[in-house]
C-alpha cells in the first residue's frame, strides 16, 4: 500500500496499519505479507476519517475475491463463505501491526484471542433475502426489455472491522446516588451526535434498576469527569460502556448492603437482593425504595455517600461483522449509476439501543455512498484543490438517497457490556465494493477505481467493447 499523507505525518502510518489489519484478517490465509509506504506530498493535510484505512483495504480485498471467484467459476458467496473468518479463527497478524502486544510492548503471538463471536452467516442470509439475491442471475431482470439502455445489478461485500484498540483505549466513570434515588453519571466519553449519552445512560439504568429518566449524564467535561482516551476507533459503547457498567456495579453493591440493613437481612444475604422498578427487593417479596435507601445513607445512620468509580482497558478487540448488499441501475449510454437500494446486516453483538445502532448504520452507508459513488478531490500540480464548492464537489442530497434497510444480527460478546461490540465504522467499509460488484453483475465490466462517476464508468464500458 502507498498512502498519501500530505505535508505532515499526522495519521498516515496508523491508517496504513489499520488497512493491513483489515485487509489481511477478513479471510483465512496462512501466508501473509504487508508492505506499506507513506509518502509526503503538497496536498492539504489529511486527517482521521471514518473507517480509518479499512474501506481502502476492503475495497481492494473484496474486488480481488470476486475476481478470483469469477475466474474459477465459483459462486461468489460460496467462495467467500469458504474463506471468511469464523468463530475460533486466529487473527494472527494483528499484534504485529500495533493493535496488541504485551504490557512491556513486546509482541506475544500466543496472547491474541481468537474470534469468539461471529454472526456472518445470519447477516448474509438476512441480506440475501431482503435484496432478492436470486434476481442477479435473471437476464430479464438485469436487462429490462422496455429500457434497452438500462442494466441492473446486485452486489455483495463482506465486512469485518474492530472494536477499540486493546491495551490502549481507556474510559473512566463515576456514579453518585442522589437524595431522591436518582443517579449522576460522570463519564469522560464525548457524545459526538452518536447517541453515546443515551447508550451509556441505558447501561447504568439497567444495572441500577431504574428508568433512564432517573440517570443524569455528565460527559466530556475534562474539568469534572474521569479520563477517557477519546470517542474514536469504534470504542465508546465497548470501552466507556464497560467503565459505566463497572461503576454501576459498585454502586449497586453499596445499595444492596444498605437495603439489607433496612430490610433486616444479614449482610451475607445482600447478594440475594434485586434492584428493579426503583426499589430493592428481598427474596421474600419485601422491598424498600431507592429514595429511602439514599436518605438513610445520607441522613440517618452510618452516613455515607453511595457512589462508585471504575475504569476499563480492554485486552480484546472483538470484531463486528457485516454483509453489505447494493442494487443499482446503470445507463450504458451515459455511464450514470443510480443506486436504488442498500441493505446491510451487521453483527454488533447485543445492540444496547437498536434505534441508535440502526441510525449509525444508515448514516455510515450514506457516507460510504459518497465515498464510493461521487465524492472525489481534484488537485492541480501544485496541490491546490480545484473543486472547492458543492457544485463541483458532488455530495448526495437528501432527496437522492436510496432506499436503505438495516438488520441487526445479535451475538453475545462476553467481553462487552451486556454483550455489545462496535457498530460505528463497519457501515463505511462495504458500500464501495458492493457497488463495484453490482456494476460487474450489470455489465460484466470490472471497474477498480472509485468513485464510480459517470465519466469513469462510461470510459470503462467503452474500453471493454
mmCIF file of C-alpha atoms in Angstrom, residues 117-128 157-161 318-325 342-352 354 357-362 365 404-413 419-430:
data_model
loop_
_atom_site.group_PDB
_atom_site.id
_atom_site.type_symbol
_atom_site.label_atom_id
_atom_site.label_comp_id
_atom_site.label_asym_id
_atom_site.label_seq_id
_atom_site.Cartn_x
_atom_site.Cartn_y
_atom_site.Cartn_z
ATOM 1 C CA UNK A 117 -18.490 -14.363 18.233
ATOM 2 C CA UNK A 118 -19.405 -14.165 14.566
ATOM 3 C CA UNK A 119 -22.839 -13.683 13.021
ATOM 4 C CA UNK A 120 -21.697 -13.536 9.403
ATOM 5 C CA UNK A 121 -23.838 -16.446 8.205
ATOM 6 C CA UNK A 122 -27.032 -14.895 9.546
ATOM 7 C CA UNK A 123 -26.018 -11.473 8.227
ATOM 8 C CA UNK A 124 -25.569 -12.853 4.719
ATOM 9 C CA UNK A 125 -28.811 -14.842 4.867
ATOM 10 C CA UNK A 126 -30.808 -11.800 6.009
ATOM 11 C CA UNK A 127 -29.277 -9.592 3.339
ATOM 12 C CA UNK A 128 -29.778 -12.089 0.523
ATOM 13 C CA UNK A 157 -19.384 -7.278 0.074
ATOM 14 C CA UNK A 158 -18.290 -8.979 3.288
ATOM 15 C CA UNK A 159 -17.128 -6.641 6.043
ATOM 16 C CA UNK A 160 -15.162 -7.012 9.249
ATOM 17 C CA UNK A 161 -13.935 -4.209 11.485
ATOM 18 C CA UNK A 318 -13.800 -8.315 19.211
ATOM 19 C CA UNK A 319 -14.611 -7.754 15.532
ATOM 20 C CA UNK A 320 -18.088 -6.830 14.342
ATOM 21 C CA UNK A 321 -19.108 -8.434 11.055
ATOM 22 C CA UNK A 322 -21.365 -7.241 8.270
ATOM 23 C CA UNK A 323 -22.914 -8.189 4.951
ATOM 24 C CA UNK A 324 -23.393 -5.258 2.582
ATOM 25 C CA UNK A 325 -25.686 -5.515 -0.449
ATOM 26 C CA UNK A 342 -28.748 -0.583 0.063
ATOM 27 C CA UNK A 343 -29.158 -3.411 2.561
ATOM 28 C CA UNK A 344 -26.765 -4.081 5.414
ATOM 29 C CA UNK A 345 -26.904 -6.721 8.123
ATOM 30 C CA UNK A 346 -24.461 -6.217 10.994
ATOM 31 C CA UNK A 347 -23.337 -8.400 13.871
ATOM 32 C CA UNK A 348 -22.547 -5.781 16.512
ATOM 33 C CA UNK A 349 -23.027 -8.127 19.440
ATOM 34 C CA UNK A 350 -26.059 -7.152 21.501
ATOM 35 C CA UNK A 351 -27.372 -3.774 20.367
ATOM 36 C CA UNK A 352 -27.811 -1.717 23.542
ATOM 37 C CA UNK A 354 -31.296 -0.783 18.343
ATOM 38 C CA UNK A 357 -27.387 1.425 16.208
ATOM 39 C CA UNK A 358 -29.561 1.335 13.090
ATOM 40 C CA UNK A 359 -29.084 5.084 12.707
ATOM 41 C CA UNK A 360 -25.314 4.627 12.856
ATOM 42 C CA UNK A 361 -25.505 2.054 10.072
ATOM 43 C CA UNK A 362 -27.792 4.134 7.867
ATOM 44 C CA UNK A 365 -23.896 3.696 4.465
ATOM 45 C CA UNK A 404 -31.993 1.559 2.881
ATOM 46 C CA UNK A 405 -32.695 -1.404 5.128
ATOM 47 C CA UNK A 406 -30.745 -2.442 8.219
ATOM 48 C CA UNK A 407 -30.692 -5.743 10.085
ATOM 49 C CA UNK A 408 -29.076 -6.196 13.490
ATOM 50 C CA UNK A 409 -27.864 -9.770 13.934
ATOM 51 C CA UNK A 410 -27.162 -10.154 17.618
ATOM 52 C CA UNK A 411 -24.469 -12.315 19.161
ATOM 53 C CA UNK A 412 -23.368 -12.377 22.795
ATOM 54 C CA UNK A 413 -19.870 -10.916 23.111
ATOM 55 C CA UNK A 419 -22.739 -8.430 25.035
ATOM 56 C CA UNK A 420 -22.071 -5.355 22.871
ATOM 57 C CA UNK A 421 -19.457 -4.906 20.140
ATOM 58 C CA UNK A 422 -18.770 -1.931 17.872
ATOM 59 C CA UNK A 423 -21.071 -0.629 15.153
ATOM 60 C CA UNK A 424 -19.781 2.850 14.259
ATOM 61 C CA UNK A 425 -17.312 2.291 11.421
ATOM 62 C CA UNK A 426 -18.233 -1.005 9.794
ATOM 63 C CA UNK A 427 -21.030 0.534 7.653
ATOM 64 C CA UNK A 428 -18.358 2.607 5.891
ATOM 65 C CA UNK A 429 -16.466 -0.462 4.689
ATOM 66 C CA UNK A 430 -18.733 -2.366 2.323
#
